[in-house]
Coordinates of C-alpha atoms in Angstrom, one line a residue:
M108 CA 12.0 161.7 114.2
M109 CA 9.7 158.7 113.6
R110 CA 8.5 160.2 110.3
A111 CA 12.0 160.7 109.1
M112 CA 12.9 157.1 110.0
W113 CA 9.8 155.7 108.2
S114 CA 10.6 157.8 105.1
G115 CA 14.0 156.3 105.1
V116 CA 12.9 152.7 105.7
S117 CA 10.2 152.9 103.0
G118 CA 12.7 154.2 100.6
L119 CA 15.1 151.4 101.3
Q120 CA 12.4 148.8 100.9
A121 CA 11.3 150.3 97.6
H122 CA 14.9 150.5 96.4
Q123 CA 15.5 146.8 97.4
T124 CA 12.5 145.9 95.1
E125 CA 14.1 147.9 92.3
L126 CA 17.4 146.1 92.8
D127 CA 15.5 142.7 92.7
V128 CA 13.9 143.7 89.4
I129 CA 17.2 144.8 87.9
G130 CA 18.7 141.5 89.1
N131 CA 15.8 139.6 87.4
N132 CA 16.5 141.6 84.2
I133 CA 20.1 140.6 84.2
A134 CA 19.3 136.9 85.0
N135 CA 16.9 136.8 82.0
V136 CA 19.2 138.5 79.5
N137 CA 19.4 135.3 77.4
T138 CA 15.8 134.3 77.9
V139 CA 13.9 134.1 74.6
A140 CA 11.4 137.0 74.1
F141 CA 12.2 138.6 77.5
K142 CA 12.7 142.3 77.3
K143 CA 12.8 143.8 80.8
S144 CA 10.7 145.0 83.7
E145 CA 10.7 148.3 85.5
V146 CA 9.5 149.5 88.9
I147 CA 6.9 152.3 89.1
F148 CA 7.2 154.2 92.4
E149 CA 4.5 156.2 94.1
T150 CA 4.1 158.4 97.2
L151 CA 3.0 156.4 100.1
L152 CA 1.4 159.1 102.2
S153 CA 1.7 162.7 103.0
Q154 CA 0.6 164.5 106.1
T155 CA -0.8 168.1 106.0
E156 CA 0.9 170.2 108.7
S157 CA -1.2 173.3 107.9
I158 CA -3.9 174.0 105.4
A159 CA -3.8 176.7 102.7
S160 CA -5.4 180.1 103.4
A161 CA -7.0 182.5 101.1
A162 CA -5.7 186.0 100.4
T163 CA -7.2 189.0 102.2
D164 CA -7.3 192.7 101.3
T165 CA -4.1 193.3 103.1
M166 CA -2.2 190.0 102.9
G167 CA -1.6 187.3 100.3
G168 CA -2.7 183.7 100.9
T169 CA -0.5 180.9 102.1
N170 CA 0.1 177.4 100.6
A171 CA -0.5 174.2 102.5
E172 CA 2.4 172.6 104.2
Q173 CA 2.8 168.9 103.7
V174 CA 5.3 166.4 104.9
G175 CA 6.0 163.3 102.8
L176 CA 5.8 160.0 104.7
G177 CA 7.7 157.8 102.3
V178 CA 7.5 155.9 99.1
Q179 CA 6.1 152.6 97.9
V180 CA 6.3 150.4 94.8
G181 CA 3.2 151.1 92.8
S182 CA 3.7 148.3 90.3
I183 CA 6.3 146.3 88.4
K184 CA 5.7 146.8 84.7
A185 CA 6.7 144.2 82.1
I186 CA 8.2 145.9 79.0
T187 CA 7.1 143.8 76.0
T188 CA 8.1 145.9 73.0
Q189 CA 8.6 144.2 69.7
G190 CA 12.1 142.9 69.2
E191 CA 13.9 141.8 66.0
L192 CA 12.3 138.9 64.3
E193 CA 14.5 136.0 63.1
T194 CA 13.8 133.4 60.5
T195 CA 14.2 130.0 62.1
G196 CA 13.2 127.6 59.3
N197 CA 10.7 126.0 61.5
N198 CA 7.1 126.5 60.2
T199 CA 5.6 126.2 63.7
D200 CA 7.7 129.1 65.2
V201 CA 5.6 132.2 65.6
A202 CA 6.0 135.7 67.1
I203 CA 3.8 138.3 68.7
S204 CA 3.7 141.8 67.4
G205 CA 3.0 144.3 70.2
N206 CA 1.6 143.4 73.6
G207 CA 0.3 139.9 74.5
Y208 CA 1.3 136.4 75.4
F209 CA 0.8 132.9 74.1
V210 CA -1.4 130.9 76.4
L211 CA -0.3 127.3 77.3
A212 CA -2.4 124.8 79.0
G213 CA -0.9 123.1 82.1
A214 CA -1.3 119.5 83.2
T215 CA -4.5 120.2 85.3
S216 CA -7.8 121.9 84.4
Y217 CA -7.7 125.7 84.6
S218 CA -3.9 125.7 84.9
Y219 CA -2.5 128.1 82.3
F220 CA 1.0 129.6 81.6
Y221 CA 1.8 132.7 79.6
T222 CA 4.9 133.1 77.4
R223 CA 6.2 135.3 74.6
N224 CA 8.5 132.4 73.5
G225 CA 7.0 131.3 70.1
S226 CA 9.2 128.3 69.5
F227 CA 6.7 125.6 69.1
N228 CA 6.5 122.0 67.6
L229 CA 3.9 119.5 66.8
D230 CA 3.5 116.5 69.2
S231 CA 2.6 113.0 68.1
N232 CA -1.2 113.9 68.2
G233 CA -0.7 116.9 66.0
N234 CA -1.1 119.5 68.8
L235 CA 1.0 122.7 68.8
V236 CA 3.2 122.4 71.9
S237 CA 6.0 124.3 73.7
S238 CA 9.4 122.8 74.2
T239 CA 8.2 121.5 77.6
G240 CA 5.1 119.8 76.0
L241 CA 2.4 122.3 77.1
K242 CA -0.4 122.7 74.6
V243 CA -0.8 126.1 72.9
Q244 CA -4.3 127.5 73.3
G245 CA -6.2 129.3 70.6
W246 CA -8.8 129.0 67.8
M247 CA -8.6 127.2 64.5
A248 CA -8.6 129.5 61.5
E249 CA -11.2 128.8 58.9
K250 CA -11.4 130.0 55.3
D251 CA -14.5 132.1 54.6
A252 CA -16.5 130.5 51.8
V253 CA -17.4 133.8 50.2
T254 CA -14.3 136.0 50.6
G255 CA -11.6 133.3 50.8
E256 CA -10.1 135.2 53.8
M257 CA -8.9 133.3 56.9
T258 CA -11.0 134.1 60.0
M259 CA -11.0 133.0 63.6
N260 CA -14.2 131.4 65.1

């Protein structure tokens, strides 16, 4: 009886998390660069009631008997597939192809934020910043003196 109740409760808890993720997807439908998230489920535990036995000369073997003890959320996966790119007319707007995020520096040391929103501007000091004023982190590109190609150092 308790195993059945625990299986049901763990299923309800995992389903609630999935509903939360779906609600978050709906809430972010108009968020720039947001795609969606999905829940990955996994078996919580299983209990072996009887072990497998090998076949004999006169009788076939038997399979193990296991009882599932519920489910849990393994992870919540952010889906970041490439969307349609749009020309904005702003030379500081950029996009990410594939997986990855822009890194923005927060107000304090070692405070970083990650975003896929590439709508940036230049502040009064010439720093590339987000709409909220956070500085975009990265490396300056330099032109190779021999090949003329742009490289990151």
